PDB file of C-alpha atoms in Angstrom:
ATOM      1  CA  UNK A  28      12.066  -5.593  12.397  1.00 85.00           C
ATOM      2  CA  UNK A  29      11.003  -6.709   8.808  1.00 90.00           C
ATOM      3  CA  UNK A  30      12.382  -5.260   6.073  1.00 93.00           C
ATOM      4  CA  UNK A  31      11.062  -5.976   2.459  1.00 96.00           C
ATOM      5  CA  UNK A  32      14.326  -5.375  -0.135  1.00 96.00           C
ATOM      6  CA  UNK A  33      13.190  -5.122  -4.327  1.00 96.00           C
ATOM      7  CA  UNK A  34      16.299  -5.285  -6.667  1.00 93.00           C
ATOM      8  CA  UNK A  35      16.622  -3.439  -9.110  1.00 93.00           C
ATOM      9  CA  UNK A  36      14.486  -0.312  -8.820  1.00 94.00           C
ATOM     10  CA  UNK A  37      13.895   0.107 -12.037  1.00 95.00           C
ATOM     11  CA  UNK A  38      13.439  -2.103 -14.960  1.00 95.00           C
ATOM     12  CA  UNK A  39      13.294  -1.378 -18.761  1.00 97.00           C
ATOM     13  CA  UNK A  40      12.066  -4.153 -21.276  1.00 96.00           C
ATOM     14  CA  UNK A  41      11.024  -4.528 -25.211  1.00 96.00           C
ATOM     15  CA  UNK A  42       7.252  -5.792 -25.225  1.00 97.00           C
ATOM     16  CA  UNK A  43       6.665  -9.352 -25.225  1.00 97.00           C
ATOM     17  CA  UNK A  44       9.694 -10.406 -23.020  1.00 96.00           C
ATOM     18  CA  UNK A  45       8.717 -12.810 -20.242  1.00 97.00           C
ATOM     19  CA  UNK A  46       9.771 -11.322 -16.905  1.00 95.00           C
ATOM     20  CA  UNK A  47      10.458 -11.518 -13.672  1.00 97.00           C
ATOM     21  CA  UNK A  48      10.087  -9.243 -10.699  1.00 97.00           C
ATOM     22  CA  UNK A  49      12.254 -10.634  -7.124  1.00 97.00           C
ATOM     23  CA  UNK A  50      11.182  -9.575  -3.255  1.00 98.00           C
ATOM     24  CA  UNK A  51      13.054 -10.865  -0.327  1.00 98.00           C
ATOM     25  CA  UNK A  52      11.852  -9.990   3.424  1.00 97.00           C
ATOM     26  CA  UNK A  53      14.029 -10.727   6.211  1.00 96.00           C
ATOM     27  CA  UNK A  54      11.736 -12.357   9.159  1.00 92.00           C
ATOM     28  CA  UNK A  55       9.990 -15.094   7.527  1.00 91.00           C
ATOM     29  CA  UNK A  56       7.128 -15.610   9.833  1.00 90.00           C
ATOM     30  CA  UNK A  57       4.607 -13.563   7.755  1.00 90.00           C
ATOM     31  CA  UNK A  58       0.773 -14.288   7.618  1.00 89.00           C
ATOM     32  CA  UNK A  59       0.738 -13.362   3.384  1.00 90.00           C
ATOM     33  CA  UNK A  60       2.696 -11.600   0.788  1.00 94.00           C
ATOM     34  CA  UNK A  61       0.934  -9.355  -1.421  1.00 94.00           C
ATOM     35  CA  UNK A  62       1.863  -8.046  -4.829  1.00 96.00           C
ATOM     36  CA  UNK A  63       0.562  -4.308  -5.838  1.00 96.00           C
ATOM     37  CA  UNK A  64       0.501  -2.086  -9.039  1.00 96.00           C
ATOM     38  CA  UNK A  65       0.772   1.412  -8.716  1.00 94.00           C
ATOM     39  CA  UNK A  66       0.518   3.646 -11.503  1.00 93.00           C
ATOM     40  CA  UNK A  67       2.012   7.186 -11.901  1.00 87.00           C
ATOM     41  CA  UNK A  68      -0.452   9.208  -9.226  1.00 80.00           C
ATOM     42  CA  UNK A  69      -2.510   6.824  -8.710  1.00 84.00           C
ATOM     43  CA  UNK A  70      -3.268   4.456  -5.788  1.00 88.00           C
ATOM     44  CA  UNK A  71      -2.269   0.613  -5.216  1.00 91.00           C
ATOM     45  CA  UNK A  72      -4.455  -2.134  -7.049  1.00 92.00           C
ATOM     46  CA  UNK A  73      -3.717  -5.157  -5.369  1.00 91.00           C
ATOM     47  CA  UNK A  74      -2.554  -8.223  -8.095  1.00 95.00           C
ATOM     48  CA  UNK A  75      -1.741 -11.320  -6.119  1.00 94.00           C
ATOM     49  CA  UNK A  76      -2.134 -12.554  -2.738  1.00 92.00           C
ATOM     50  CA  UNK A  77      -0.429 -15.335  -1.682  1.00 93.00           C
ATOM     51  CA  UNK A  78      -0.830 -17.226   2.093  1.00 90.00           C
ATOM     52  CA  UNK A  79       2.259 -18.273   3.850  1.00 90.00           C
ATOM     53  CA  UNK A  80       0.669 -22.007   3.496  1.00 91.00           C
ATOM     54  CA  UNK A  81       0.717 -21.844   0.018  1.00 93.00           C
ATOM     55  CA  UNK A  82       3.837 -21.199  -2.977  1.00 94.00           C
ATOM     56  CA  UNK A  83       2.238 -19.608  -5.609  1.00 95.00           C
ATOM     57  CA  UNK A  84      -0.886 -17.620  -6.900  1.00 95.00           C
ATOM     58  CA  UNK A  85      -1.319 -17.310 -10.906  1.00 96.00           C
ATOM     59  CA  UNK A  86      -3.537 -14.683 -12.491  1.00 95.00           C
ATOM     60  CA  UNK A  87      -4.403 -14.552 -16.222  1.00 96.00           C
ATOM     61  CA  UNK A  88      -0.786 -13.819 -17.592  1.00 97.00           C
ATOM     62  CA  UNK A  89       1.119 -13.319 -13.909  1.00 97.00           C
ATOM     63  CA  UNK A  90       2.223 -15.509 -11.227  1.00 97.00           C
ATOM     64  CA  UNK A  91       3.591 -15.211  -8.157  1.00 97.00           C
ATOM     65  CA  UNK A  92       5.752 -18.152  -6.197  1.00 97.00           C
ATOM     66  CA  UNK A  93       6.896 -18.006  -2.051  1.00 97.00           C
ATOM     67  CA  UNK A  94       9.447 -19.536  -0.434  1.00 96.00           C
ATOM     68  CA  UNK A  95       8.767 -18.214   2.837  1.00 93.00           C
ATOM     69  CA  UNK A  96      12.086 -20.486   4.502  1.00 92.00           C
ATOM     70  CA  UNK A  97      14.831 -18.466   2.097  1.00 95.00           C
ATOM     71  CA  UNK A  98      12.223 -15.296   2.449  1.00 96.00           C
ATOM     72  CA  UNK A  99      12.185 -15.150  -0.883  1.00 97.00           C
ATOM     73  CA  UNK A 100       8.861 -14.084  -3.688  1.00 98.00           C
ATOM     74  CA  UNK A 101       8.902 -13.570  -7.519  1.00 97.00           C
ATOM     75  CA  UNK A 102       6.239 -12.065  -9.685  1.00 98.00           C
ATOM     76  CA  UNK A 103       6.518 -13.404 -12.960  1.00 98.00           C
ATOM     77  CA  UNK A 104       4.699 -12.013 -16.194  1.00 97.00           C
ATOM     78  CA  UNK A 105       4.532 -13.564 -19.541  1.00 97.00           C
ATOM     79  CA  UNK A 106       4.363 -11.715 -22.731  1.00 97.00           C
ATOM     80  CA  UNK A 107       5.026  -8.816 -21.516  1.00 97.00           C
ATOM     81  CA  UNK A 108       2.872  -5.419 -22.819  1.00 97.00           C
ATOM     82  CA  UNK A 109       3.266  -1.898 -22.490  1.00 97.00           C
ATOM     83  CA  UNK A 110       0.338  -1.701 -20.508  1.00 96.00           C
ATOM     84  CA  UNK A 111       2.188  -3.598 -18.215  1.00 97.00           C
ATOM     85  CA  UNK A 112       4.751  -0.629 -17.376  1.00 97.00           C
ATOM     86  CA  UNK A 113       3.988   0.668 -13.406  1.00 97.00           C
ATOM     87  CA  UNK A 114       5.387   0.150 -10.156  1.00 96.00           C
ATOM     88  CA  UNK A 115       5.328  -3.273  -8.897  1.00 98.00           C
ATOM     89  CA  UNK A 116       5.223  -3.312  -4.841  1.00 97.00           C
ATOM     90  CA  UNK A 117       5.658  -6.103  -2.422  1.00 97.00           C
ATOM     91  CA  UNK A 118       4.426  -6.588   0.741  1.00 95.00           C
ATOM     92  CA  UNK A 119       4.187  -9.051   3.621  1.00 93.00           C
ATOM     93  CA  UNK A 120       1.564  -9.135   6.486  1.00 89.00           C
ATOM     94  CA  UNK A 121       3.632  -9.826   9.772  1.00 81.00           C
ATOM     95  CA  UNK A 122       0.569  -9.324  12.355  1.00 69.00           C
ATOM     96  CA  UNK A 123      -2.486 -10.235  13.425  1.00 60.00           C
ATOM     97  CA  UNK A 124      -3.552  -6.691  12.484  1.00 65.00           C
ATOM     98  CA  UNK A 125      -2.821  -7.426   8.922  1.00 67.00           C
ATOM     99  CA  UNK A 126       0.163  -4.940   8.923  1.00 79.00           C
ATOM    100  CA  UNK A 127       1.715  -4.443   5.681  1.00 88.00           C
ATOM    101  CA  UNK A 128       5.628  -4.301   5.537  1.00 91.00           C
ATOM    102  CA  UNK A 129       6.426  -2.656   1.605  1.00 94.00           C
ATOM    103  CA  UNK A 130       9.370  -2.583  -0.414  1.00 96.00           C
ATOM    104  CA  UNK A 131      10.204   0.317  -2.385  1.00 95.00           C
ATOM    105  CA  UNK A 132       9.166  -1.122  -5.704  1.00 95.00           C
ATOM    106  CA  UNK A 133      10.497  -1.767  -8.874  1.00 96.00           C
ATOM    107  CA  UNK A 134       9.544   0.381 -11.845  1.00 96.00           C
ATOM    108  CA  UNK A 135       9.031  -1.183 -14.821  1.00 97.00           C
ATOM    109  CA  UNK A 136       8.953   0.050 -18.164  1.00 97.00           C
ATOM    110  CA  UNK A 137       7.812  -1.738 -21.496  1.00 97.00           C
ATOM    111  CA  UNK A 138       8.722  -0.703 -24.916  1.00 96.00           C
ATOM    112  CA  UNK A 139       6.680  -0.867 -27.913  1.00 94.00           C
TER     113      UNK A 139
ATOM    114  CA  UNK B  10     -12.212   2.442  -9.631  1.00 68.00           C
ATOM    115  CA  UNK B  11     -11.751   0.157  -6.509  1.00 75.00           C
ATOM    116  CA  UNK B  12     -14.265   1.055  -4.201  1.00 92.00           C
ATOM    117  CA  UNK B  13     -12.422   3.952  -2.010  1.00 95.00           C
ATOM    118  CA  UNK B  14     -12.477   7.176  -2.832  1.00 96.00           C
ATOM    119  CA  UNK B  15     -10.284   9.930  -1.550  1.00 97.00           C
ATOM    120  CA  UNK B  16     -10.547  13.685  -1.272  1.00 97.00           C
ATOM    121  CA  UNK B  17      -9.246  16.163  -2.043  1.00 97.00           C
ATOM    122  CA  UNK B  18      -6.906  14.708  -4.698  1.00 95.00           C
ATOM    123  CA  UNK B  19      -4.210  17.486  -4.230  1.00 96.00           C
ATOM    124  CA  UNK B  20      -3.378  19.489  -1.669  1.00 96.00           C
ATOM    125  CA  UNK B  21      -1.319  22.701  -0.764  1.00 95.00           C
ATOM    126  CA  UNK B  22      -1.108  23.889   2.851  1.00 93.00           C
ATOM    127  CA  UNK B  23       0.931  26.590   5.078  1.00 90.00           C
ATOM    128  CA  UNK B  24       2.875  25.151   7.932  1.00 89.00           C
ATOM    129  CA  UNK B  25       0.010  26.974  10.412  1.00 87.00           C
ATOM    130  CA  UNK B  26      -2.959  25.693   8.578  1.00 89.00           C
ATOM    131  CA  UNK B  27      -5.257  23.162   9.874  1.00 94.00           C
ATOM    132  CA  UNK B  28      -7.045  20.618   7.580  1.00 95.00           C
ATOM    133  CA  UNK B  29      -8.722  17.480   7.097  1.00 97.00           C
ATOM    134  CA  UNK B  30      -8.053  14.269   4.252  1.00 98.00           C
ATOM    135  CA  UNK B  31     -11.393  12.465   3.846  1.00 98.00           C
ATOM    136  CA  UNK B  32     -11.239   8.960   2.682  1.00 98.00           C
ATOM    137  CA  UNK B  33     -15.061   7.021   1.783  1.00 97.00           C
ATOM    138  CA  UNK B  34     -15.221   3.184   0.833  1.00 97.00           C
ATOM    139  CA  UNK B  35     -18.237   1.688  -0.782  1.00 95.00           C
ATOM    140  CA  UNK B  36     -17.244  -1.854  -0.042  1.00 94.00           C
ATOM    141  CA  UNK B  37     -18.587  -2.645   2.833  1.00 94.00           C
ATOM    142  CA  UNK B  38     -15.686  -3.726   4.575  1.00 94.00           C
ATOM    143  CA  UNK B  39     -15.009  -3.018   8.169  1.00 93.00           C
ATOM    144  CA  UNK B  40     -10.918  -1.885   8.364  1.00 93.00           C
ATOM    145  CA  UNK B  41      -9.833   0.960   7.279  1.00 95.00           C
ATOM    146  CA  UNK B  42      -5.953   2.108   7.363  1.00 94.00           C
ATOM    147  CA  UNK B  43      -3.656   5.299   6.709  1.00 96.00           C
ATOM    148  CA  UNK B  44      -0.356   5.042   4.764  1.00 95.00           C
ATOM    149  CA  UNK B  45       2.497   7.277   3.866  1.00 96.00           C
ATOM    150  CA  UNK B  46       3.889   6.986   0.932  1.00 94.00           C
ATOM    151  CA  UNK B  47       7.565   8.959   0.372  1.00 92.00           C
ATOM    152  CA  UNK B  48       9.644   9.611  -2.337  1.00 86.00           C
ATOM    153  CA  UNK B  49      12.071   7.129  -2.535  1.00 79.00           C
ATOM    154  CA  UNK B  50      10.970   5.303   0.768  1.00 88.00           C
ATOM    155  CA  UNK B  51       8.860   2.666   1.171  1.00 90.00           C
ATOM    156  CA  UNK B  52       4.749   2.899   1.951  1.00 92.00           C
ATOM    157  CA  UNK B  53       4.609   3.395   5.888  1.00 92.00           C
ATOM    158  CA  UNK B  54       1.556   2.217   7.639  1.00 92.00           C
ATOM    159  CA  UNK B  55      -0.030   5.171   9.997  1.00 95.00           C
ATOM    160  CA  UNK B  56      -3.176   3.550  11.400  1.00 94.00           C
ATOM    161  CA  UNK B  57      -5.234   0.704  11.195  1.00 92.00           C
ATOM    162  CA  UNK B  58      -8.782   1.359  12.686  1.00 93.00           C
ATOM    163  CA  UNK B  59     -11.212  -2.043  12.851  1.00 90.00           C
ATOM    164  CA  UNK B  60     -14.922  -1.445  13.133  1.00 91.00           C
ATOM    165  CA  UNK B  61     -14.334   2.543  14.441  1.00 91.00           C
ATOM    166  CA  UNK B  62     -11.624   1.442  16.938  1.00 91.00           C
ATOM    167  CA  UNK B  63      -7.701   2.310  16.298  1.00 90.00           C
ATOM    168  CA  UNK B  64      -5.654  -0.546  16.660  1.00 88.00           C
ATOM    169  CA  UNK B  65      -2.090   0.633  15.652  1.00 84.00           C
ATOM    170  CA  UNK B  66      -0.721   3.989  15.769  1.00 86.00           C
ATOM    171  CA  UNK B  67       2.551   3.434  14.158  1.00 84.00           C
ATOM    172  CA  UNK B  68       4.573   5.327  15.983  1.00 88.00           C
ATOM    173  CA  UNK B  69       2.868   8.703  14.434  1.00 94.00           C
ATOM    174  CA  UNK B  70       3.728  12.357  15.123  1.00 94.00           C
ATOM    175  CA  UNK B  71       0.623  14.009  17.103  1.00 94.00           C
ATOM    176  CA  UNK B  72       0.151  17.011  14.462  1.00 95.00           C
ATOM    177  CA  UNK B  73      -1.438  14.105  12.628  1.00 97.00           C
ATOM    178  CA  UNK B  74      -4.887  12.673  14.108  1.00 96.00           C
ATOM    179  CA  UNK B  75      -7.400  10.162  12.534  1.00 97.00           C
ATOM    180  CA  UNK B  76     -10.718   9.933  12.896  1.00 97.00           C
ATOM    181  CA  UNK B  77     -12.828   7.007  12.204  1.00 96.00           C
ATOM    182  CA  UNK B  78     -16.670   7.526  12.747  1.00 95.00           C
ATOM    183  CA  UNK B  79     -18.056   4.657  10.894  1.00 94.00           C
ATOM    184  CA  UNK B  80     -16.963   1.830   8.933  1.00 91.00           C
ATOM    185  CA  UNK B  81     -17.225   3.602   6.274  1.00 95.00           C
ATOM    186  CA  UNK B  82     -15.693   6.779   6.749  1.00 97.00           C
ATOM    187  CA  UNK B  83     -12.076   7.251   7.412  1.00 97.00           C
ATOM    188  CA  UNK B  84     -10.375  11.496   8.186  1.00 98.00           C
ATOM    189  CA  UNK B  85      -6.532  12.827   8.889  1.00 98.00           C
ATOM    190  CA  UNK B  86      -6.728  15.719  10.194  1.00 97.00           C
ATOM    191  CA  UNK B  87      -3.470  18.202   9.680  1.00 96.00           C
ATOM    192  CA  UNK B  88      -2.157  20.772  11.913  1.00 93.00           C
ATOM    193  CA  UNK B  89       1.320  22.528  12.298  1.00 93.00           C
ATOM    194  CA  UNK B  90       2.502  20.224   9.234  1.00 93.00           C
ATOM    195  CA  UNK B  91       6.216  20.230   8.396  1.00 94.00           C
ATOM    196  CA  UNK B  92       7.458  20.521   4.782  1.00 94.00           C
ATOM    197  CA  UNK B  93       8.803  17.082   5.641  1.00 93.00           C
ATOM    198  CA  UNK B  94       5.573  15.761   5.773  1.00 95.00           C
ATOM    199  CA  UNK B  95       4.527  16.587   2.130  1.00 96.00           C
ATOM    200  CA  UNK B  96       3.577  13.165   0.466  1.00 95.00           C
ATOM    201  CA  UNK B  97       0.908  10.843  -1.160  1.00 95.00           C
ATOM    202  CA  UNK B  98      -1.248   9.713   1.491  1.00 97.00           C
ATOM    203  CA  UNK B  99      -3.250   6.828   1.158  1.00 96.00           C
ATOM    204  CA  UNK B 100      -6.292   5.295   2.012  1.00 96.00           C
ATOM    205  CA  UNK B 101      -7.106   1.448   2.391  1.00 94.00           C
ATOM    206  CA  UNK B 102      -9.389  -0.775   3.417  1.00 93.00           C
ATOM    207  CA  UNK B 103     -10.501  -4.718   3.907  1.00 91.00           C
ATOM    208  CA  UNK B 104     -13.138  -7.004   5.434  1.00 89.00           C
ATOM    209  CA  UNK B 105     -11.706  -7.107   8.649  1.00 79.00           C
ATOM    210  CA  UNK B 106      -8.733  -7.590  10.240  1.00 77.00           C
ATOM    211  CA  UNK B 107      -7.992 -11.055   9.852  1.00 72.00           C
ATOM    212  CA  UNK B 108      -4.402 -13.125  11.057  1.00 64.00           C
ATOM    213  CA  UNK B 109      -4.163 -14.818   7.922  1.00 65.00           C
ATOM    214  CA  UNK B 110      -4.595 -11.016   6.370  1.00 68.00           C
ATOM    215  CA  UNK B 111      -6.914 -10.026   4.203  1.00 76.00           C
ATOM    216  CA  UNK B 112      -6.608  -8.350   0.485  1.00 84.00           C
ATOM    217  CA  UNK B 113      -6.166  -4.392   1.236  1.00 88.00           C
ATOM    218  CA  UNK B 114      -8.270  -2.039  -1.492  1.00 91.00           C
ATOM    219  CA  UNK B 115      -6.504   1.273  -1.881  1.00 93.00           C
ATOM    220  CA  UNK B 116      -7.920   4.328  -3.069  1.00 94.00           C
ATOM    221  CA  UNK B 117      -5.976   6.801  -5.208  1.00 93.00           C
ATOM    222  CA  UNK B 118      -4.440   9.116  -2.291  1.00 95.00           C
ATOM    223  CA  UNK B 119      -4.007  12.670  -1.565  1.00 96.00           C
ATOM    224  CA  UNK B 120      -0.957  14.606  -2.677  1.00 95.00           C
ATOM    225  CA  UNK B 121       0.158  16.838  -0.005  1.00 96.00           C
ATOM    226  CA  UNK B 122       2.758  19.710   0.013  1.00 95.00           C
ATOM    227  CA  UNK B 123       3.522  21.227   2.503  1.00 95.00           C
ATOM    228  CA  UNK B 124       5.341  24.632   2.299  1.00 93.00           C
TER     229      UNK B 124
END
């Protein structure tokens, strides 16, 4: 059974540190891993998605590596903002119905 | 706004009272999916429906049944809920249902207590 793991749960920051954000998944024969904001009552926006053929995905100030062998992902954002402060999720697509396996999240928080 | 809409935003329902969660996308796209999301647990897939037919039922609890009657149009309808089952739930969708797996577009869920 695959089992996504996000250490630490919660993360606090000053503004304009460069970050980084670690997911590790157990089975590593996954289709994709995703990475998802979620703000405070809101849904998930997805920010990267990254195919298990490729090992990384970059997206104006974010960027997201996989090493699928060590089951291993990283979300890495530069300069970080306050704007930036959510909940980062992870997820990997195991199936051919383009199941989602989530971690818990890490919460980050960015301070003026 | 990403393209799915949910409704209502917030709900509060008796263990005996029956009612639906109404999820709309305005993408186009043809799968449609029902998570859980817990506090302190990790979002749980419910059920994946592709073009109006259900391809997973994740192991779901039968007071719980989905309804897909177009691509468009996703329900969960509620009965004899437990106050275990209070949560966000929320609605997804993609193209299709693809093995390489396709982006998932959520929209901003339905807060649930149950009491």
């Amino acid at each position: 059974k695959q089992e996504v793991t996000q250490i630490p749960a919660a993360l606090s920051v000053p503004e304009g540190e460069n970050l980084v954000l670690n997911c590790s998944f157990t089975d590593s024969a996954i289709y994709n891993l995703q990475w998802f904001r979620q703000d405070p009552g809101k849904g998930l926006t997805s920010l990267l998605l990254i195919q298990s053929s490729q090992r990384e995905q970059t997206s104006g100030r974010l960027n997201a590596s996989l090493d699928k062998s060590s089951g291993r992902s990283t979300l890495y954002i530069a300069a970080s903002q306050p704007g930036d402060s959510a909940t980062y999720l992870c997820a990997v697509s195991t199936g051919a119905n383009s199941k989602l396996t989530f971690g818990k999240g890490i919460t980050l928080s960015v301070r003026p | 706004e990403t393209g799915v809409t949910q409704t209502p935003r917030h709900l509060v329902m008796g263990m005996t009272n029956k009612k639906s969660l109404k999820c709309e996308q305005h993408l186009g796209h043809n799968a449609m999916y029902w998570y859980k999301q817990s506090a302190k647990k990790p979002l749980e897939l419910m059920f994946v429906y592709n073009f109006k037919e259900q391809t997973e039922n994740n192991s779901v609890p039968s007071r719980f049944s989905p309804e897909c009657p177009n691509s468009s149009h996703l329900f969960l309808h509620l009965h004899t809920l437990q106050p275990e089952d209070s949560a966000l739930y929320l609605c997804a969708s993609s193209q299709a249902l693809h093995p390489d797996g396709e982006t998932q577009y959520f929209g901003p869920g339905t807060r649930l207590l149950v009491l």
